[in-house]
Coordinates of N, CA and C in Angstrom, one line a residue:
Chain S
X274 N 211.3 78.7 -67.1 CA 211.3 79.6 -68.2 C 211.7 78.8 -69.5
X275 N 211.6 79.7 -70.6 CA 212.0 79.1 -71.8 C 213.6 79.1 -72.0
X276 N 214.2 78.1 -72.6 CA 215.6 78.0 -72.7 C 216.1 77.0 -73.7
X277 N 217.2 77.2 -74.2 CA 217.7 76.3 -75.2 C 219.2 76.0 -74.8
X278 N 219.5 74.7 -74.9 CA 220.9 74.2 -74.5 C 221.5 73.4 -75.6
X279 N 222.7 73.8 -75.9 CA 223.4 73.2 -77.1 C 224.7 72.5 -76.5
X280 N 225.1 71.5 -77.2 CA 226.4 70.9 -76.9 C 227.6 71.9 -77.0
X281 N 228.5 71.6 -76.0 CA 229.7 72.5 -76.0 C 230.6 72.3 -77.2
X282 N 231.1 73.4 -77.6 CA 232.1 73.3 -78.8 C 233.5 73.7 -78.2
X283 N 234.5 73.8 -79.2 CA 234.3 73.6 -80.5 C 234.2 72.2 -81.1
X284 N 233.6 71.9 -82.1 CA 233.5 70.6 -82.8 C 234.5 70.7 -83.9
X285 N 235.5 69.7 -84.0 CA 236.4 69.7 -85.1 C 236.3 68.3 -85.8
X286 N 236.1 68.5 -87.1 CA 235.9 67.3 -87.9 C 236.7 67.3 -89.1
X287 N 237.0 66.2 -89.8 CA 237.6 66.0 -91.0 C 236.6 66.2 -92.2
X288 N 237.0 66.6 -93.2 CA 236.0 66.8 -94.4 C 235.4 65.4 -94.6
X289 N 234.1 65.3 -95.0 CA 233.3 64.1 -95.3 C 232.9 63.4 -94.0
X290 N 233.1 63.8 -92.8 CA 232.7 63.2 -91.6 C 231.2 63.4 -91.3
X291 N 230.7 62.7 -90.5 CA 229.3 62.9 -90.1 C 229.2 63.8 -88.9
X292 N 228.2 64.7 -89.0 CA 228.0 65.8 -87.9 C 226.8 65.6 -87.2
X293 N 226.9 65.8 -85.8 CA 225.7 65.9 -85.0 C 226.1 67.0 -84.0
X294 N 225.1 67.9 -83.9 CA 225.2 68.9 -82.9 C 223.9 68.8 -82.1
X295 N 224.1 68.5 -80.8 CA 222.8 68.3 -80.0 C 222.1 69.6 -79.5
X296 N 220.9 69.6 -79.4 CA 220.1 70.7 -79.0 C 219.0 70.2 -78.2
X297 N 218.7 70.7 -76.9 CA 217.5 70.5 -76.2 C 217.0 71.8 -75.8
X298 N 215.6 71.7 -75.5 CA 214.9 72.9 -75.1 C 214.0 72.8 -74.0
X299 N 213.6 73.9 -73.3 CA 212.6 73.9 -72.4 C 211.6 75.1 -72.8
X300 N 210.4 74.7 -72.9 CA 209.5 75.7 -73.3 C 208.0 75.3 -72.8
X301 N 207.2 76.4 -72.7 CA 205.7 76.2 -72.4 C 205.1 76.3 -73.7
X302 N 204.1 75.5 -73.8 CA 203.3 75.5 -75.1 C 204.0 74.7 -76.2
X303 N 203.8 75.2 -77.4 CA 204.3 74.5 -78.6 C 205.2 75.4 -79.4
X304 N 206.5 75.5 -79.1 CA 207.4 76.5 -79.8 C 207.7 75.9 -81.2
X305 N 208.1 77.0 -82.0 CA 208.8 76.7 -83.2 C 210.3 76.6 -83.1
X306 N 211.0 75.7 -83.7 CA 212.4 75.5 -83.5 C 213.2 75.7 -84.8
X307 N 214.3 76.3 -84.5 CA 215.1 76.8 -85.7 C 216.7 76.4 -85.5
X308 N 217.4 76.3 -86.6 CA 218.9 76.4 -86.6 C 219.3 77.4 -87.4
X309 N 220.2 78.3 -86.8 CA 220.8 79.4 -87.6 C 222.2 79.2 -87.6
X310 N 222.9 79.8 -88.7 CA 224.3 79.6 -88.9 C 225.0 81.0 -89.0
X311 N 226.1 81.2 -88.4 CA 226.8 82.4 -88.5 C 228.2 82.2 -89.0
X312 N 228.5 82.7 -90.2 CA 229.8 82.7 -90.8 C 230.6 83.8 -90.3
X313 N 231.9 83.7 -90.2 CA 232.9 84.7 -89.6 C 232.5 86.2 -90.1
X314 N 232.3 87.0 -89.1 CA 232.1 88.5 -89.5 C 230.7 88.8 -90.0
X315 N 229.8 87.9 -90.0 CA 228.5 88.1 -90.5 C 227.5 88.0 -89.4
X316 N 226.1 88.4 -89.8 CA 225.0 88.2 -89.0 C 224.5 86.8 -89.1
X317 N 223.5 86.3 -88.4 CA 222.9 85.0 -88.5 C 222.0 84.8 -89.7
X318 N 222.1 83.6 -90.2 CA 221.2 83.3 -91.4 C 220.4 81.9 -91.0
X319 N 219.1 82.0 -91.3 CA 218.3 80.7 -91.0 C 219.0 79.6 -91.9
X320 N 219.1 78.4 -91.2 CA 219.5 77.2 -91.9 C 218.2 76.2 -92.1
X321 N 217.5 76.1 -91.1 CA 216.3 75.3 -91.3 C 215.3 75.5 -90.1
X322 N 214.1 75.0 -90.2 CA 213.1 75.3 -89.1 C 212.2 74.0 -89.1
X323 N 211.4 74.1 -88.0 CA 210.4 73.0 -87.8 C 209.3 73.6 -86.9
X324 N 208.0 73.2 -87.2 CA 206.9 73.9 -86.4 C 206.2 73.1 -85.5
X325 N 206.2 71.7 -85.7 CA 205.5 70.8 -84.8 C 206.2 69.5 -84.6
X326 N 205.7 68.7 -83.7 CA 206.3 67.5 -83.3 C 206.4 66.5 -84.6
X327 N 207.6 65.9 -84.7 CA 207.9 65.0 -85.8 C 208.3 65.7 -87.2
X328 N 208.1 67.0 -87.2 CA 208.5 67.8 -88.4 C 210.1 67.7 -88.6
X329 N 210.5 67.4 -89.8 CA 211.9 67.4 -90.1 C 212.2 68.7 -90.9
X330 N 213.1 69.5 -90.5 CA 213.5 70.6 -91.4 C 214.8 70.2 -92.1
X331 N 215.0 70.6 -93.3 CA 216.2 70.3 -94.1 C 216.6 71.5 -95.0
X332 N 217.9 71.5 -95.2 CA 218.5 72.5 -96.1 C 219.9 72.3 -96.3
X333 N 220.4 72.4 -97.5 CA 221.9 72.3 -97.9 C 222.6 70.9 -97.2
X334 N 221.8 69.9 -97.0 CA 222.3 68.7 -96.6 C 222.1 68.5 -95.1
X335 N 221.8 69.6 -94.4 CA 221.6 69.6 -93.0 C 220.1 69.1 -92.7
X336 N 219.9 68.4 -91.6 CA 218.6 68.0 -91.2 C 218.4 68.1 -89.6
X337 N 217.2 68.2 -89.2 CA 216.9 68.3 -87.8 C 215.4 67.8 -87.6
X338 N 215.1 67.0 -86.6 CA 213.7 66.6 -86.4 C 213.3 67.2 -85.0
X339 N 212.2 67.6 -85.0 CA 211.4 68.1 -83.8 C 210.9 67.0 -83.1
X340 N 211.5 66.7 -81.9 CA 211.3 65.5 -81.0 C 210.6 66.0 -79.7
X341 N 209.3 66.0 -79.7 CA 208.7 66.6 -78.5 C 208.9 65.6 -77.3
X342 N 208.9 64.4 -77.5 CA 209.0 63.4 -76.3 C 210.4 63.6 -75.6
X343 N 211.4 64.0 -76.3 CA 212.7 64.2 -75.8 C 213.1 65.7 -75.7
X344 N 212.2 66.6 -76.1 CA 212.5 68.0 -76.3 C 213.8 68.4 -76.9
X345 N 213.9 67.8 -78.0 CA 215.3 67.9 -78.7 C 215.1 68.3 -80.1
X346 N 216.1 68.9 -80.8 CA 216.2 69.3 -82.2 C 217.6 69.2 -82.7
X347 N 218.2 68.1 -82.7 CA 219.6 67.8 -83.0 C 219.8 68.1 -84.6
X348 N 220.9 68.8 -84.8 CA 221.3 69.1 -86.2 C 222.3 68.0 -86.7
X349 N 222.0 67.4 -87.9 CA 222.9 66.4 -88.6 C 223.2 66.8 -90.0
X350 N 224.4 66.3 -90.4 CA 224.8 66.3 -91.8 C 225.6 65.1 -92.1
X351 N 225.3 64.4 -93.2 CA 226.1 63.2 -93.4 C 227.5 63.3 -93.8
X352 N 227.9 64.4 -94.5 CA 229.2 64.6 -95.0 C 229.6 66.1 -95.0
X353 N 230.3 66.5 -94.1 CA 230.6 68.0 -93.9 C 231.7 68.4 -94.9
X354 N 231.7 69.7 -95.3 CA 232.7 70.3 -96.1 C 233.4 71.4 -95.4
X355 N 234.5 71.8 -95.8 CA 235.4 72.9 -95.2 C 234.4 74.0 -95.2
X356 N 233.6 74.4 -96.2 CA 232.7 75.5 -96.3 C 231.6 75.5 -95.1
X357 N 231.4 74.4 -94.5 CA 230.5 74.4 -93.4 C 231.0 74.9 -92.1
X358 N 232.3 75.2 -92.0 CA 232.9 75.9 -90.8 C 232.2 77.1 -90.5
X359 N 231.5 77.2 -89.2 CA 230.8 78.3 -88.9 C 230.4 78.1 -87.4
X360 N 229.6 79.0 -86.9 CA 228.9 78.8 -85.5 C 227.5 78.5 -85.7
X361 N 226.9 77.5 -85.1 CA 225.6 77.0 -85.3 C 224.8 77.3 -84.1
X362 N 223.6 77.9 -84.2 CA 222.8 78.4 -83.2 C 221.5 77.6 -83.3
X363 N 221.1 76.9 -82.2 CA 219.7 76.4 -82.0 C 218.8 77.5 -81.3
X364 N 217.6 77.6 -81.8 CA 216.7 78.6 -81.2 C 215.2 78.1 -81.2
X365 N 214.5 78.8 -80.3 CA 213.0 78.5 -80.3 C 212.4 79.9 -80.3
X366 N 211.1 79.9 -80.8 CA 210.2 81.1 -80.7 C 208.9 80.5 -79.8
X367 N 208.7 81.2 -78.8 CA 207.6 80.9 -78.0 C 206.3 81.1 -78.6
X368 N 205.4 80.2 -78.3 CA 204.1 80.3 -79.0 C 203.2 81.4 -78.4
X369 N 203.6 81.8 -77.2 CA 202.6 82.8 -76.6 C 203.2 84.3 -76.8
X370 N 204.4 84.5 -76.4 CA 204.9 85.9 -76.4 C 205.7 86.2 -77.9
X371 N 206.1 85.1 -78.4 CA 206.8 85.3 -79.7 C 208.3 85.6 -79.5
X372 N 208.8 85.6 -78.3 CA 210.2 85.8 -78.1 C 211.0 84.7 -78.8
X373 N 212.1 85.2 -79.4 CA 213.1 84.2 -80.1 C 214.3 84.1 -79.3
X374 N 214.5 82.9 -78.8 CA 215.5 82.5 -77.8 C 216.5 81.6 -78.3
X375 N 217.9 82.0 -78.1 CA 218.9 81.2 -78.7 C 219.7 80.3 -77.7
X376 N 220.3 79.3 -78.1 CA 221.3 78.6 -77.3 C 222.6 79.3 -77.4
X377 N 223.6 78.8 -76.8 CA 224.9 79.5 -76.7 C 225.8 79.3 -78.0
X378 N 225.3 78.5 -79.0 CA 226.2 78.3 -80.1 C 227.2 77.3 -80.2
X379 N 227.4 76.6 -81.2 CA 228.4 75.6 -81.2 C 229.3 75.9 -82.5
X380 N 230.7 76.0 -82.3 CA 231.5 76.3 -83.3 C 231.9 75.0 -84.0
X381 N 231.9 74.9 -85.3 CA 232.3 73.8 -86.0 C 233.4 74.2 -86.9
X382 N 234.5 73.4 -86.9 CA 235.7 73.6 -87.8 C 235.8 72.2 -88.6
X383 N 235.9 72.5 -89.7 CA 236.0 71.3 -90.7 C 237.4 71.5 -91.3
X384 N 238.2 70.5 -91.1 CA 239.6 70.4 -91.7 C 239.6 69.6 -93.0
X385 N 240.5 70.1 -94.0 CA 240.6 69.2 -95.3 C 241.2 67.9 -95.1
Chain V
X112 N 217.9 95.3 -102.3 CA 217.2 95.0 -101.1 C 218.1 95.0 -99.9
X113 N 218.0 96.0 -99.0 CA 218.9 96.2 -97.9 C 218.7 95.2 -96.8
X114 N 217.4 94.8 -96.4 CA 217.2 93.9 -95.4 C 217.2 94.7 -94.1
X115 N 218.1 94.2 -93.2 CA 218.2 94.9 -91.8 C 219.5 95.7 -91.8
X116 N 219.4 96.9 -91.5 CA 220.7 97.8 -91.6 C 220.9 98.3 -90.1
X117 N 222.2 98.0 -89.7 CA 222.5 98.6 -88.3 C 223.6 99.6 -88.5
X118 N 223.6 100.6 -87.7 CA 224.7 101.7 -87.6 C 224.9 102.1 -86.2
X119 N 226.2 102.3 -85.9 CA 227.4 102.1 -86.7 C 227.8 100.7 -86.7
X120 N 228.8 100.4 -87.4 CA 229.3 99.0 -87.4 C 230.3 98.8 -86.3
X121 N 231.0 99.8 -85.9 CA 232.0 99.8 -84.8 C 231.9 101.1 -83.9
X122 N 232.2 100.9 -82.7 CA 232.1 102.1 -81.8 C 232.9 101.9 -80.6
X123 N 233.7 102.8 -80.2 CA 234.4 102.8 -78.9 C 233.8 103.9 -78.0
X124 N 233.4 103.5 -76.8 CA 233.0 104.5 -75.9 C 233.7 104.6 -74.6
X125 N 233.8 105.7 -73.9 CA 234.4 105.8 -72.5 C 233.3 105.4 -71.6
X126 N 233.6 104.9 -70.5 CA 232.8 104.6 -69.4 C 232.0 105.9 -69.0
X127 N 230.6 105.6 -68.9 CA 229.7 106.8 -68.6 C 229.2 107.5 -69.8
X128 N 229.7 107.3 -71.1 CA 229.2 108.0 -72.2 C 227.9 107.4 -72.6
X129 N 227.0 108.0 -73.4 CA 225.9 107.5 -73.9 C 225.9 107.4 -75.4
X130 N 225.1 106.5 -76.0 CA 225.0 106.4 -77.5 C 223.8 105.5 -77.8
X131 N 223.4 105.7 -79.0 CA 222.2 105.1 -79.6 C 222.6 104.2 -80.8
X132 N 222.3 102.9 -80.7 CA 222.4 102.1 -81.9 C 221.1 102.1 -82.7
X133 N 221.4 102.4 -84.0 CA 220.2 102.5 -84.9 C 220.0 101.1 -85.6
X134 N 218.8 100.8 -85.9 CA 218.4 99.6 -86.6 C 217.2 100.0 -87.6
X135 N 217.3 99.7 -88.9 CA 216.1 99.9 -89.7 C 215.9 98.6 -90.6
X136 N 214.7 98.3 -90.9 CA 214.4 97.2 -91.9 C 213.4 97.7 -92.9
X137 N 213.6 97.1 -94.0 CA 212.8 97.5 -95.2 C 211.9 96.5 -95.7
X138 N 211.6 95.5 -94.9 CA 210.8 94.3 -95.3 C 209.3 94.4 -94.8
X139 N 209.0 95.6 -94.2 CA 207.6 95.8 -93.7 C 207.3 94.7 -92.6
X140 N 208.4 94.4 -91.8 CA 208.2 93.4 -90.7 C 207.5 94.0 -89.5
X141 N 206.7 93.2 -88.8 CA 206.1 93.6 -87.6 C 207.0 93.7 -86.3
X142 N 207.8 92.5 -86.2 CA 208.5 92.3 -85.0 C 210.0 92.7 -85.2
X143 N 210.6 93.3 -84.2 CA 212.1 93.5 -84.2 C 212.6 93.2 -82.8
X144 N 214.0 92.9 -82.9 CA 214.6 92.4 -81.7 C 216.0 93.0 -81.6
X145 N 216.5 93.1 -80.4 CA 218.0 93.5 -80.1 C 218.5 92.4 -79.2
X146 N 219.8 92.0 -79.7 CA 220.5 90.9 -79.0 C 221.9 91.4 -78.8
X147 N 222.6 90.8 -77.8 CA 223.9 91.0 -77.6 C 224.6 89.6 -77.8
X148 N 225.7 89.5 -78.3 CA 226.5 88.3 -78.4 C 227.8 88.3 -77.8
X149 N 228.0 87.4 -76.8 CA 229.3 87.4 -75.9 C 229.8 86.0 -76.0
X150 N 231.2 85.8 -76.0 CA 231.7 84.5 -76.2 C 231.2 83.6 -75.1
X151 N 230.8 82.3 -75.6 CA 230.3 81.3 -74.8 C 228.9 81.5 -74.2
X152 N 228.3 82.7 -74.5 CA 227.0 83.0 -74.0 C 225.9 82.9 -75.1
X153 N 226.2 82.8 -76.4 CA 225.3 82.8 -77.4 C 224.7 84.2 -77.6
X154 N 223.6 84.2 -78.1 CA 222.8 85.4 -78.4 C 221.8 85.6 -77.1
X155 N 221.8 86.8 -76.5 CA 220.9 87.0 -75.4 C 219.9 88.1 -75.9
X156 N 218.7 87.9 -75.6 CA 217.7 88.9 -76.0 C 217.6 90.1 -75.0
X157 N 217.8 91.4 -75.5 CA 217.9 92.5 -74.6 C 216.4 93.0 -74.6
X158 N 215.8 93.4 -75.8 CA 214.5 93.9 -75.8 C 214.0 93.4 -77.2
X159 N 212.6 93.4 -77.2 CA 212.0 93.1 -78.4 C 210.7 93.9 -78.5
X160 N 210.3 94.0 -79.8 CA 209.1 94.8 -80.2 C 208.1 93.9 -81.0
X161 N 207.1 93.4 -80.4 CA 206.2 92.5 -81.2 C 205.6 93.2 -82.4
X162 N 205.2 94.5 -82.2 CA 204.6 95.2 -83.2 C 204.9 96.7 -82.9
X163 N 204.6 97.6 -83.9 CA 204.8 99.0 -83.8 C 204.1 99.5 -82.6
X164 N 204.8 100.3 -81.7 CA 204.1 100.8 -80.5 C 204.2 100.0 -79.3
X165 N 204.8 98.8 -79.4 CA 204.9 97.9 -78.2 C 206.5 97.6 -78.1
X166 N 206.9 97.5 -76.8 CA 208.3 97.0 -76.5 C 208.1 96.1 -75.3
X167 N 209.1 95.1 -75.1 CA 209.1 94.3 -73.9 C 210.5 93.9 -73.7
X168 N 210.8 93.6 -72.4 CA 212.0 93.2 -72.0 C 212.4 91.8 -72.3
X169 N 213.8 91.5 -72.6 CA 214.2 90.2 -72.8 C 214.8 89.7 -71.6
X170 N 215.9 88.9 -71.8 CA 216.7 88.3 -70.8 C 217.6 89.3 -70.0
X171 N 218.2 90.3 -70.7 CA 219.2 91.2 -70.1 C 219.0 92.7 -70.4
X172 N 217.9 93.2 -70.0 CA 217.5 94.5 -70.3 C 218.2 95.7 -69.5
X173 N 218.9 95.3 -68.3 CA 219.4 96.3 -67.5 C 220.4 97.1 -68.1
X174 N 220.3 98.4 -68.1 CA 221.3 99.3 -68.7 C 221.0 99.8 -70.1
X175 N 219.8 99.4 -70.6 CA 219.5 99.6 -71.9 C 218.1 100.2 -71.9
X176 N 217.8 101.0 -73.0 CA 216.4 101.4 -73.4 C 216.2 101.3 -74.9
X177 N 215.0 101.1 -75.2 CA 214.7 101.0 -76.6 C 213.6 101.9 -77.0
X178 N 213.5 102.2 -78.4 CA 212.4 103.0 -78.9 C 212.0 102.4 -80.2
X179 N 210.6 102.1 -80.3 CA 210.2 101.5 -81.7 C 209.7 102.9 -82.3
X180 N 210.5 103.5 -83.0 CA 210.2 104.9 -83.6 C 209.0 104.8 -84.6
X181 N 208.9 103.8 -85.5 CA 208.0 103.6 -86.4 C 208.0 102.0 -86.8
X182 N 207.3 101.7 -87.9 CA 207.4 100.2 -88.1 C 208.8 99.8 -88.7
X183 N 209.5 100.7 -89.2 CA 210.9 100.4 -89.8 C 212.0 100.4 -88.7
X184 N 211.9 101.2 -87.7 CA 213.0 101.6 -87.0 C 212.9 101.2 -85.5
X185 N 214.0 100.6 -84.9 CA 214.0 100.2 -83.6 C 215.3 100.5 -83.0
X186 N 215.5 101.4 -82.1 CA 216.8 101.8 -81.7 C 217.1 101.4 -80.2
X187 N 218.3 101.2 -80.0 CA 218.8 100.7 -78.7 C 219.7 101.9 -77.9
X188 N 219.4 102.3 -76.8 CA 220.1 103.3 -76.2 C 220.9 102.8 -74.9
X189 N 222.2 103.2 -74.9 CA 222.9 103.0 -73.6 C 223.1 104.4 -72.9
X190 N 222.4 104.6 -71.8 CA 222.5 105.9 -71.2 C 223.8 106.2 -70.4
X191 N 224.4 105.2 -69.9 CA 225.7 105.4 -69.3 C 226.5 104.2 -69.5
X192 N 227.3 104.1 -70.5 CA 228.0 102.9 -70.8 C 228.9 102.3 -69.8
X193 N 228.9 100.9 -69.6 CA 229.8 100.3 -68.7 C 230.7 99.2 -69.4
X194 N 231.9 99.0 -68.9 CA 232.7 97.9 -69.7 C 232.0 96.6 -69.9
X195 N 231.0 96.2 -68.9 CA 230.2 95.0 -69.1 C 229.4 95.0 -70.4
X196 N 229.2 96.2 -71.0 CA 228.3 96.3 -72.1 C 229.2 96.1 -73.4
X197 N 230.4 95.8 -73.2 CA 231.2 95.5 -74.4 C 230.8 94.3 -75.1
X198 N 230.5 94.3 -76.3 CA 229.7 93.2 -76.9 C 229.6 93.5 -78.4
X199 N 229.0 92.5 -79.1 CA 228.6 92.5 -80.4 C 227.1 92.7 -80.3
X200 N 226.4 93.6 -80.9 CA 225.0 93.8 -80.8 C 224.4 93.5 -82.2
X201 N 223.2 92.8 -82.2 CA 222.5 92.4 -83.4 C 221.2 92.8 -83.3
X202 N 220.6 93.4 -84.3 CA 219.2 93.8 -84.5 C 218.6 92.7 -85.5
X203 N 217.4 92.3 -85.3 CA 216.8 91.4 -86.1 C 215.3 91.8 -86.3
X204 N 214.7 91.3 -87.4 CA 213.2 91.5 -87.6 C 212.6 90.2 -88.2
X205 N 211.3 90.1 -87.9 CA 210.6 89.0 -88.5 C 209.2 89.6 -88.9
X206 N 208.5 88.8 -89.8 CA 207.2 89.3 -90.3 C 206.1 89.2 -89.3
X207 N 206.1 88.1 -88.6 CA 205.0 87.8 -87.6 C 205.6 87.6 -86.2
X208 N 204.8 87.9 -85.2 CA 205.2 87.8 -83.8 C 205.4 86.3 -83.4
X209 N 204.6 85.4 -83.9 CA 204.8 84.0 -83.4 C 204.9 83.1 -84.6
X210 N 205.1 81.8 -84.3 CA 205.2 80.8 -85.4 C 206.4 80.7 -86.0
X211 N 206.6 79.9 -87.1 CA 208.0 79.5 -87.7 C 208.5 80.6 -88.5
X212 N 208.2 81.8 -88.3 CA 208.7 82.9 -89.1 C 210.2 83.3 -89.1
X213 N 210.8 83.3 -90.2 CA 212.3 83.5 -90.2 C 212.5 84.9 -89.7
X214 N 213.6 85.0 -88.8 CA 214.2 86.3 -88.4 C 215.2 86.6 -89.3
X215 N 215.4 87.9 -89.7 CA 216.6 88.4 -90.5 C 217.4 89.2 -89.6
X216 N 218.6 89.1 -89.7 CA 219.7 89.7 -88.9 C 220.4 90.8 -89.7
X217 N 220.8 91.8 -89.0 CA 221.8 92.8 -89.5 C 223.2 92.3 -89.3
X218 N 224.2 93.1 -89.7 CA 225.5 92.6 -89.7 C 226.2 92.8 -88.4
X219 N 225.5 93.5 -87.5 CA 226.1 93.6 -86.1 C 226.8 95.0 -85.9
X220 N 226.9 95.4 -84.6 CA 227.6 96.5 -84.2 C 228.6 96.1 -83.1
X221 N 229.9 96.3 -83.3 CA 230.9 95.9 -82.3 C 231.2 97.1 -81.4
X222 N 230.7 97.0 -80.1 CA 230.9 98.1 -79.3 C 231.9 97.7 -78.1
X223 N 232.9 98.6 -77.9 CA 233.9 98.4 -76.9 C 233.8 99.6 -75.9
X224 N 233.7 99.3 -74.6 CA 233.5 100.3 -73.7 C 234.8 100.3 -72.8
X225 N 235.5 101.3 -72.8 CA 236.8 101.4 -72.1 C 236.8 102.2 -70.8

């Protein structure tokens, strides 16, 4: 079946450190891939997306590249800030049914 | 622009009670979703509606029913609440059924079943 697996958290970094959150997926067909962010007490917001192999999504300094050969969509940021502290979710939308499926989420804590 | 509105925001139920979680979107979106969020489990899809008049089961549909009342509204019903249904519930909507269309989320309903 279709699924998304993210690295275990929490991830704790110092301000200005480099961030990588790993995400791999299993899907039939050609899914669209997403990263969503959830700040405390809020719903999820779209951070970035990619639609096909080798596409790079980017927003607010975050980037992720759709790697079909490794079925991965890892999230990266060169220099994190305290305000980036949140829960990050990797997700896919299946190309046939349109179901939107999420990984388990990774909590990021950035310390000053 | 309200986006996706969920009611109520908080609810405490006794085991065996029933309730309906309401969700409405004002973006003229075709697809709507209900998720539950539990610690360490991420968001799990309960039911979704690809378009008005259709609904389909997600990963964890047992103990829930849904109604796509019209294009705007998608309700989730717990007929006989159980402690295992204690969770935060999110409703979401998207313009299209497939492709890289963004999903917009409500603020969530925190449900406790005692």
